[in-house]
Tab-separated table of C-alpha atoms in Angstrom:
chain	number	residue	atom	x	y	z
Z	14	UNK	CA	155.719	77.081	123.983
Z	15	UNK	CA	153.929	73.890	124.957
Z	16	UNK	CA	150.260	75.288	125.881
Z	17	UNK	CA	150.939	77.135	122.186
Z	18	UNK	CA	151.207	73.751	120.315
Z	19	UNK	CA	148.517	72.163	122.495
Z	20	UNK	CA	146.409	74.920	121.514
Z	21	UNK	CA	147.101	74.753	117.713
Z	22	UNK	CA	146.654	70.878	117.481
Z	23	UNK	CA	143.322	70.973	119.687
Z	24	UNK	CA	141.831	73.684	116.887
Z	25	UNK	CA	142.635	71.164	113.856
Z	26	UNK	CA	141.119	68.594	115.637
Z	27	UNK	CA	137.975	69.830	115.901
Z	28	UNK	CA	135.220	67.722	114.667
Z	29	UNK	CA	132.036	68.765	115.832
Z	30	UNK	CA	132.705	72.554	116.180
Z	31	UNK	CA	134.927	72.207	112.911
Z	32	UNK	CA	133.054	75.567	111.286
Z	33	UNK	CA	134.819	77.452	113.951
Z	34	UNK	CA	137.877	77.493	111.847
Z	35	UNK	CA	136.052	79.141	108.967
Z	36	UNK	CA	135.197	82.481	111.509
Z	37	UNK	CA	137.206	85.232	110.833
Z	38	UNK	CA	138.891	85.365	114.202
Z	39	UNK	CA	138.953	81.834	115.169
Z	40	UNK	CA	141.007	81.582	111.850
Z	41	UNK	CA	143.439	84.093	112.406
Z	42	UNK	CA	144.119	82.566	115.919
Z	43	UNK	CA	144.998	79.012	114.097
Z	44	UNK	CA	147.346	80.980	111.595
Z	45	UNK	CA	148.940	82.576	114.540
Z	46	UNK	CA	149.464	79.729	116.704
Z	47	UNK	CA	151.067	78.102	113.719
Z	48	UNK	CA	153.275	80.488	113.288
Z	49	UNK	CA	156.848	80.945	115.320
Z	50	UNK	CA	157.640	83.858	117.089
Z	51	UNK	CA	161.248	83.739	115.475
Z	52	UNK	CA	159.533	84.266	112.246
Z	53	UNK	CA	159.845	88.522	112.677
Z	54	UNK	CA	157.456	90.266	110.237
Z	55	UNK	CA	155.434	87.304	109.601
Z	56	UNK	CA	154.549	86.503	113.335
Z	57	UNK	CA	153.952	90.121	113.981
Z	58	UNK	CA	151.478	90.208	110.788
Z	59	UNK	CA	149.610	86.885	112.322
Z	60	UNK	CA	149.641	88.608	115.567
Z	61	UNK	CA	148.047	91.860	114.407
Z	62	UNK	CA	145.565	90.191	112.316
Z	63	UNK	CA	144.200	88.283	115.084
Z	64	UNK	CA	144.114	91.445	117.250
Z	65	UNK	CA	142.413	93.515	114.634
Z	66	UNK	CA	140.041	90.904	113.769
Z	67	UNK	CA	138.953	90.322	117.285
Z	68	UNK	CA	139.072	94.065	118.345
Z	69	UNK	CA	136.182	95.029	115.580
Z	70	UNK	CA	133.678	93.073	117.868
Z	71	UNK	CA	135.175	93.104	121.485
Z	72	UNK	CA	138.532	93.205	123.276
Z	73	UNK	CA	136.939	90.101	125.630
Z	74	UNK	CA	138.678	87.234	123.760
Z	75	UNK	CA	136.719	84.401	126.316
Z	76	UNK	CA	133.381	86.000	125.318
Z	77	UNK	CA	134.131	85.656	121.636
Z	78	UNK	CA	134.704	82.861	121.660
Z	79	UNK	CA	132.081	81.427	123.817
Z	80	UNK	CA	129.422	83.364	121.454
Z	81	UNK	CA	130.958	81.708	118.483
Z	82	UNK	CA	130.553	78.241	119.933
Z	83	UNK	CA	126.964	79.040	121.158
Z	84	UNK	CA	125.908	80.355	117.707
Z	85	UNK	CA	127.714	77.498	115.940
Z	86	UNK	CA	125.317	75.673	113.724
Z	87	UNK	CA	126.920	72.238	113.646
Z	88	UNK	CA	125.463	68.299	113.286
Z	89	UNK	CA	125.104	67.411	117.127
Z	90	UNK	CA	122.574	70.557	117.778
Z	91	UNK	CA	121.054	70.519	114.271
Z	92	UNK	CA	120.001	66.553	115.017
Z	93	UNK	CA	123.214	64.458	115.655
Z	94	UNK	CA	122.186	64.727	119.246
Z	95	UNK	CA	118.854	62.898	118.742
Z	96	UNK	CA	121.354	59.440	117.942
Z	97	UNK	CA	122.371	59.453	121.765
Z	98	UNK	CA	125.810	58.257	120.929
Z	99	UNK	CA	128.057	58.216	123.531
Z	100	UNK	CA	131.132	59.069	121.050
Z	101	UNK	CA	129.288	61.920	120.042
Z	102	UNK	CA	128.612	62.981	123.532
Z	103	UNK	CA	132.235	62.177	124.686
Z	104	UNK	CA	133.389	64.340	121.956
Z	105	UNK	CA	131.253	67.059	122.628
Z	106	UNK	CA	132.449	67.270	125.983
Z	107	UNK	CA	136.359	67.040	124.964
Z	108	UNK	CA	135.888	69.587	122.523
Z	109	UNK	CA	133.953	72.050	124.731
Z	110	UNK	CA	136.953	71.599	127.655
Z	111	UNK	CA	139.313	72.238	125.054
Z	112	UNK	CA	137.633	75.265	124.031
Z	113	UNK	CA	137.181	76.624	127.464
Z	114	UNK	CA	140.873	76.192	127.794
Z	115	UNK	CA	141.285	78.158	124.604
Z	116	UNK	CA	139.182	80.880	126.265
Z	117	UNK	CA	141.812	81.807	128.595
Z	118	UNK	CA	144.668	82.413	125.928
Z	119	UNK	CA	145.801	85.863	126.392
Z	120	UNK	CA	149.034	85.800	124.020
Z	121	UNK	CA	151.077	87.003	126.898
Z	122	UNK	CA	153.755	84.078	126.207
Z	123	UNK	CA	153.822	85.519	122.664
Z	124	UNK	CA	154.255	89.381	123.612
Z	125	UNK	CA	157.601	88.443	125.698
Z	126	UNK	CA	158.751	86.950	122.541
Z	127	UNK	CA	157.755	89.870	120.554
Z	128	UNK	CA	160.560	91.476	118.242
Z	129	UNK	CA	162.356	94.705	118.993
Z	130	UNK	CA	160.111	97.587	117.737
Z	131	UNK	CA	156.830	95.164	117.501
Z	132	UNK	CA	153.807	97.156	119.214
Z	133	UNK	CA	151.865	93.810	119.831
Z	134	UNK	CA	148.364	94.832	121.927
Z	135	UNK	CA	146.839	92.930	124.680
Z	136	UNK	CA	143.304	91.644	124.955
Z	137	UNK	CA	141.056	90.673	127.673
Z	138	UNK	CA	139.975	87.113	128.786
Z	139	UNK	CA	136.980	86.442	131.579
Z	140	UNK	CA	135.810	83.499	133.230
Z	141	UNK	CA	133.666	81.375	131.373
Z	142	UNK	CA	131.783	77.907	131.547
Z	143	UNK	CA	131.467	76.496	128.239
Z	144	UNK	CA	129.806	73.107	129.437
Z	145	UNK	CA	127.031	74.772	131.349
Z	146	UNK	CA	126.371	77.731	128.511
Z	147	UNK	CA	125.896	74.878	126.003
Z	148	UNK	CA	123.868	72.392	128.078
Z	149	UNK	CA	121.732	75.390	128.835
Z	150	UNK	CA	121.211	76.216	124.764
Z	151	UNK	CA	120.546	72.391	124.028
Z	152	UNK	CA	117.725	72.616	126.926
Z	153	UNK	CA	116.307	75.843	125.377
Z	154	UNK	CA	116.439	74.964	121.663
Z	155	UNK	CA	112.368	74.671	121.328
Z	156	UNK	CA	112.402	78.509	122.274
Z	157	UNK	CA	115.807	79.799	121.362
Z	158	UNK	CA	116.904	77.550	118.347
Z	159	UNK	CA	120.214	77.445	117.417
Z	160	UNK	CA	122.952	79.264	115.186
Z	161	UNK	CA	120.837	82.143	112.740
Z	162	UNK	CA	117.781	81.114	114.480
Z	163	UNK	CA	118.967	82.007	117.744
Z	164	UNK	CA	119.994	85.679	116.600
Z	165	UNK	CA	117.584	86.580	114.400
Z	166	UNK	CA	113.437	85.731	114.512
Z	167	UNK	CA	112.715	87.303	110.835
Z	168	UNK	CA	113.653	86.017	107.541
Z	169	UNK	CA	113.949	86.936	104.045
Z	170	UNK	CA	114.543	84.256	101.139
Z	171	UNK	CA	117.301	84.306	98.582
Z	172	UNK	CA	118.512	81.659	96.254
Z	173	UNK	CA	116.301	79.079	98.085
Z	174	UNK	CA	118.231	80.221	101.729
Z	175	UNK	CA	117.153	82.132	104.602
Z	176	UNK	CA	118.395	85.510	105.361
Z	177	UNK	CA	118.088	87.229	108.682
Z	178	UNK	CA	116.329	90.797	108.856
Z	179	UNK	CA	118.618	92.753	111.135
Z	180	UNK	CA	116.359	95.528	111.539
Z	181	UNK	CA	112.759	93.887	111.522
Z	182	UNK	CA	109.401	96.189	111.714
Z	183	UNK	CA	109.274	96.936	115.572
Z	184	UNK	CA	105.484	96.515	115.417
Z	185	UNK	CA	103.960	95.386	118.872
Z	186	UNK	CA	100.176	93.743	119.078
Z	187	UNK	CA	100.031	96.452	121.976
Z	188	UNK	CA	99.973	99.234	119.434
Z	189	UNK	CA	97.388	98.178	117.198
Z	190	UNK	CA	93.983	99.532	117.790
Z	191	UNK	CA	90.630	97.681	116.481
Z	192	UNK	CA	89.973	94.469	114.728
Z	193	UNK	CA	90.650	92.357	118.225
Z	194	UNK	CA	88.017	89.927	117.307
Z	195	UNK	CA	89.984	89.079	113.850
Z	196	UNK	CA	93.420	88.872	115.191
Z	197	UNK	CA	92.609	87.044	118.290
Z	198	UNK	CA	91.731	84.015	115.809
Z	199	UNK	CA	95.045	84.655	113.982
Z	200	UNK	CA	96.724	84.979	117.802
Z	201	UNK	CA	94.597	81.569	119.000
Z	202	UNK	CA	95.976	79.696	115.676
Z	203	UNK	CA	99.429	80.842	116.129
Z	204	UNK	CA	99.471	79.671	119.948
Z	205	UNK	CA	98.471	76.381	118.492
Z	206	UNK	CA	101.186	75.641	116.628
Z	207	UNK	CA	103.747	77.083	119.345
Z	208	UNK	CA	102.145	74.773	121.799
Z	209	UNK	CA	102.531	71.887	119.396
Z	210	UNK	CA	98.670	71.706	118.896
Z	211	UNK	CA	97.299	71.492	115.406
Z	212	UNK	CA	97.374	74.600	113.322
Z	213	UNK	CA	95.788	75.509	110.145
Z	214	UNK	CA	97.263	77.368	106.843
Z	215	UNK	CA	95.592	81.150	107.367
Z	216	UNK	CA	94.579	83.724	104.571
Z	217	UNK	CA	94.243	87.392	105.879
Z	218	UNK	CA	91.857	89.148	103.481
Z	219	UNK	CA	90.511	92.700	102.930
Z	220	UNK	CA	90.693	96.064	102.259
Z	221	UNK	CA	94.120	97.859	102.021
Z	222	UNK	CA	95.353	99.390	104.827
Z	223	UNK	CA	93.280	97.465	107.561
Z	224	UNK	CA	96.224	95.852	109.532
Z	225	UNK	CA	96.322	92.490	107.872
Z	226	UNK	CA	100.720	92.707	107.637
Z	227	UNK	CA	100.980	94.370	110.780
Z	228	UNK	CA	98.709	91.691	112.437
Z	229	UNK	CA	101.366	89.135	111.284
Z	230	UNK	CA	104.734	91.046	112.079
Z	231	UNK	CA	103.386	91.713	115.461
Z	232	UNK	CA	102.117	88.191	116.373
Z	233	UNK	CA	105.821	87.093	115.025
Z	234	UNK	CA	107.681	89.866	117.544
Z	235	UNK	CA	105.184	88.819	120.113
Z	236	UNK	CA	105.743	85.481	120.254
Z	237	UNK	CA	109.717	85.091	119.313
Z	238	UNK	CA	110.882	84.516	122.731
Z	239	UNK	CA	108.719	81.127	122.700
Z	240	UNK	CA	110.286	80.081	119.847
Z	241	UNK	CA	108.398	81.711	116.711
Z	242	UNK	CA	110.483	82.841	113.749
Z	243	UNK	CA	108.671	84.421	110.500
Z	244	UNK	CA	110.018	83.632	107.156
Z	245	UNK	CA	108.589	86.200	104.640
Z	246	UNK	CA	108.500	85.070	100.775
Z	247	UNK	CA	107.379	86.614	97.526
Z	248	UNK	CA	105.161	85.043	95.142
Z	249	UNK	CA	107.956	84.250	92.562
Z	250	UNK	CA	109.628	82.389	95.209
Z	251	UNK	CA	107.245	79.799	95.932
Z	252	UNK	CA	108.766	77.200	93.949
Z	253	UNK	CA	111.627	77.162	96.647
Z	254	UNK	CA	110.100	76.712	99.302
Z	255	UNK	CA	109.369	72.714	99.491
Z	256	UNK	CA	113.214	72.262	99.529
Z	257	UNK	CA	113.550	75.001	102.547
Z	258	UNK	CA	110.430	73.301	104.253
Z	259	UNK	CA	112.234	69.892	104.283
Z	260	UNK	CA	115.233	71.403	105.921
Z	261	UNK	CA	113.204	73.053	108.566
Z	262	UNK	CA	111.169	70.186	109.613
Z	263	UNK	CA	113.715	69.093	112.075
Z	264	UNK	CA	114.289	72.338	113.451
Z	265	UNK	CA	112.934	72.734	117.002
Z	266	UNK	CA	111.288	76.108	116.528
Z	267	UNK	CA	107.952	77.038	115.016
Z	268	UNK	CA	107.953	78.643	111.718
Z	269	UNK	CA	105.354	81.160	109.970
Z	270	UNK	CA	105.540	81.222	106.061
Z	271	UNK	CA	104.309	84.937	105.318
Z	272	UNK	CA	103.232	85.701	101.984
Z	273	UNK	CA	102.061	89.274	101.765
Z	274	UNK	CA	99.619	90.660	99.041
Z	275	UNK	CA	98.966	87.509	97.180
Z	276	UNK	CA	97.036	87.062	94.273
Z	277	UNK	CA	97.708	85.355	90.865
Z	278	UNK	CA	96.537	85.520	87.035
Z	279	UNK	CA	94.722	82.505	85.608
Z	280	UNK	CA	97.741	81.265	84.102
Z	281	UNK	CA	100.430	82.161	86.783
Z	282	UNK	CA	102.973	79.593	86.942
Z	283	UNK	CA	103.241	80.256	90.744
Z	284	UNK	CA	99.604	79.033	91.548
Z	285	UNK	CA	100.812	75.474	91.486
Z	286	UNK	CA	103.586	75.972	93.442
Z	287	UNK	CA	101.327	77.647	96.354
Z	288	UNK	CA	98.420	74.765	95.806
Z	289	UNK	CA	101.691	72.244	96.135
Z	290	UNK	CA	102.581	73.810	99.582
Z	291	UNK	CA	99.129	74.511	101.013
Z	292	UNK	CA	98.178	70.548	100.119
Z	293	UNK	CA	101.492	68.577	100.513
Z	294	UNK	CA	104.540	69.585	102.655
Z	295	UNK	CA	102.937	71.925	105.234
Z	296	UNK	CA	100.203	69.650	106.623
Z	297	UNK	CA	101.998	66.081	105.982
Z	298	UNK	CA	105.630	66.977	106.600
Z	299	UNK	CA	106.196	70.149	108.356
Z	300	UNK	CA	104.155	70.299	111.579
Z	301	UNK	CA	106.388	73.072	112.773
Z	302	UNK	CA	105.141	75.549	109.817
Z	303	UNK	CA	102.262	77.154	108.864
Z	304	UNK	CA	101.275	79.561	106.014
Z	305	UNK	CA	100.093	82.862	106.496
Z	306	UNK	CA	98.964	84.875	103.549
Z	307	UNK	CA	97.264	88.112	103.152
Z	308	UNK	CA	95.772	89.262	100.176
Z	309	UNK	CA	93.142	92.438	98.997
Z	310	UNK	CA	91.225	89.543	96.717
Z	311	UNK	CA	88.707	87.058	98.477
Z	312	UNK	CA	89.550	84.782	95.629
Z	313	UNK	CA	93.220	85.288	94.965
Z	314	UNK	CA	92.754	84.813	90.890
Z	315	UNK	CA	92.330	87.731	89.198
Z	316	UNK	CA	89.636	86.662	86.852
Z	317	UNK	CA	88.589	88.579	83.775
Z	318	UNK	CA	85.209	87.449	81.356
Z	319	UNK	CA	87.970	86.661	78.530
Z	320	UNK	CA	88.713	83.906	80.834
Z	321	UNK	CA	85.167	82.493	81.007
Z	322	UNK	CA	85.608	81.889	77.062
Z	323	UNK	CA	87.887	79.838	75.080
Z	324	UNK	CA	88.714	76.168	73.856
Z	325	UNK	CA	88.596	74.259	77.334
Z	326	UNK	CA	86.852	71.576	77.107
Z	327	UNK	CA	86.057	71.639	81.094
Z	328	UNK	CA	86.231	75.323	81.424
Z	329	UNK	CA	84.110	74.781	84.370
Z	330	UNK	CA	86.747	72.398	86.468
Z	331	UNK	CA	89.409	75.039	85.341
Z	332	UNK	CA	87.559	78.162	86.686
Z	333	UNK	CA	86.574	76.161	89.828
Z	334	UNK	CA	90.013	74.924	90.727
Z	335	UNK	CA	91.566	78.658	90.138
Z	336	UNK	CA	88.725	80.037	92.363
Z	337	UNK	CA	89.125	77.911	94.833
Z	338	UNK	CA	92.345	78.303	96.124
Z	339	UNK	CA	91.547	80.320	99.186
Z	340	UNK	CA	89.277	77.260	100.061
Z	341	UNK	CA	92.458	75.914	100.738
Z	342	UNK	CA	93.200	77.609	103.682
Z	343	UNK	CA	91.908	76.329	107.096
Z	344	UNK	CA	91.238	79.732	108.156
Z	345	UNK	CA	90.073	82.580	106.729
Z	346	UNK	CA	89.923	86.201	108.542
Z	347	UNK	CA	88.398	89.158	106.731
Z	348	UNK	CA	89.614	92.627	107.558
Z	349	UNK	CA	86.923	94.892	106.430
Z	350	UNK	CA	87.251	98.819	106.092
Z	351	UNK	CA	86.376	100.713	109.179
Z	352	UNK	CA	83.217	102.281	109.816
Z	353	UNK	CA	83.407	105.745	111.437
Z	354	UNK	CA	83.156	105.300	115.081
Z	355	UNK	CA	85.645	102.489	114.602
Z	356	UNK	CA	87.934	104.897	112.676
Z	357	UNK	CA	88.044	107.082	115.533
Z	358	UNK	CA	88.550	105.011	118.079
Z	359	UNK	CA	91.546	103.837	116.196
Z	360	UNK	CA	93.098	107.389	115.808
Z	361	UNK	CA	92.066	108.098	119.340
Z	362	UNK	CA	94.097	104.934	120.397
Z	363	UNK	CA	97.152	105.835	118.302
Z	364	UNK	CA	97.014	109.715	119.684
Z	365	UNK	CA	97.565	108.225	123.302
Z	366	UNK	CA	100.086	105.735	122.025
Z	367	UNK	CA	102.482	108.661	120.694
Z	368	UNK	CA	101.298	110.998	123.491
Z	369	UNK	CA	100.012	113.455	121.142
Z	370	UNK	CA	98.654	116.679	122.754
Z	371	UNK	CA	95.555	117.595	120.959
Z	372	UNK	CA	91.845	118.515	121.755
Z	373	UNK	CA	89.683	115.525	120.760
Z	374	UNK	CA	86.907	117.448	118.928
Z	375	UNK	CA	89.930	118.663	116.774
Z	376	UNK	CA	91.437	115.495	116.632
Z	377	UNK	CA	88.253	114.013	115.132
Z	378	UNK	CA	87.752	116.876	112.545
Z	379	UNK	CA	91.489	116.336	111.411
Z	380	UNK	CA	90.820	112.666	111.170
Z	381	UNK	CA	87.877	113.155	109.320
Z	382	UNK	CA	89.779	115.395	106.597
Z	383	UNK	CA	92.462	113.589	106.532
Z	384	UNK	CA	90.515	110.213	105.404
Z	385	UNK	CA	88.737	112.349	102.739
Z	386	UNK	CA	91.903	113.775	101.607
Z	387	UNK	CA	93.575	109.860	101.878
Z	388	UNK	CA	90.946	108.017	99.545
Z	389	UNK	CA	89.132	106.537	102.748
Z	390	UNK	CA	89.010	105.491	106.332
Z	391	UNK	CA	91.580	102.873	107.426
Z	392	UNK	CA	94.306	102.079	110.403
Z	393	UNK	CA	97.102	102.935	107.884
Z	394	UNK	CA	95.506	106.411	107.355
Z	395	UNK	CA	94.885	106.698	110.917
Z	396	UNK	CA	98.673	106.112	111.761
Z	397	UNK	CA	99.828	108.399	108.958
Z	398	UNK	CA	97.825	111.208	110.156
Z	399	UNK	CA	98.811	110.801	113.940
Z	400	UNK	CA	102.498	110.497	112.513
Z	401	UNK	CA	101.996	113.602	110.827
Z	402	UNK	CA	100.649	115.501	113.647
Z	403	UNK	CA	103.507	114.482	115.842
Z	404	UNK	CA	106.230	115.297	113.633
Z	405	UNK	CA	104.978	119.113	113.555
Z	406	UNK	CA	104.771	119.016	116.987
């Protein structure tokens, strides 16, 4: 049982990969390694707790451990390696070598000493090269990232922390029709961000249903494999963003902070939070992050005639500050409601995308009729029509 003792000591002495001890499978393995087969029912429980946790995802322990190592968000991969410490590099090599050795643990030594009547299942192991796999991960950090950033490319915010979106909107640029010139301006700016060139915050403004949000989401999907990540935040979460941006500033990936359907009232406290983000941290401290916002309002502020009255001694200055918020975006792209020709073209393109078999004249007639019932022409209206026609066959 010398190897078992070695495995237990090695797990407890992890430094860089110490987070693995909290993993649901590895923690149960650690408990198993600390129990003698002579313990009877306690040993059987520990063995089967480990096997149950492993089998919930896979029956290959080597593959599971390697994946856990590659997804581990530790201080070496998040910035410690930039110190080029020989001690740190040696520690990394030693721990990877140990973990590769551990990945071959198949439990056979335990099963041979199982108490009478115990049904201890076997699991699979496979050949793995932890050192090469981890070096490849380090080399690909600018494109693939680490931890949750390697596994997901769209996030939301909860209590100041990023939460991965497991099933994001699958919208692709190839599925969007019309507005090519408008989208190209956003794409060009996004590519500048990805390639490390100066990029600016952008406001996508225009009529409802014209594809503003779809454009941002499709761009995020299109360039995820080039290191682009999307963080969608609500207006009332803006005050949480500065701390989050500081934590992302050293991340090798590029981020779009996406604020959908943005507008403010004149006394909105969130106004100051967005102003600070646009003027401060984004431009000065986080060159890997830009803000994309969509709005149906050009000036973002819901202004009433009552706002122009009152006891503000410098009313003109106050109103100018409120109405100039949109000017703080370096790029403003307008998505206007489509005319008839563009609307029909979008409908036809979507019909081809959905492989809808329908006469052209009939499709146009249905499209115009549907637009009237839906309150006007828009890409959203076109998509709703095509999906409806597809559903009824």
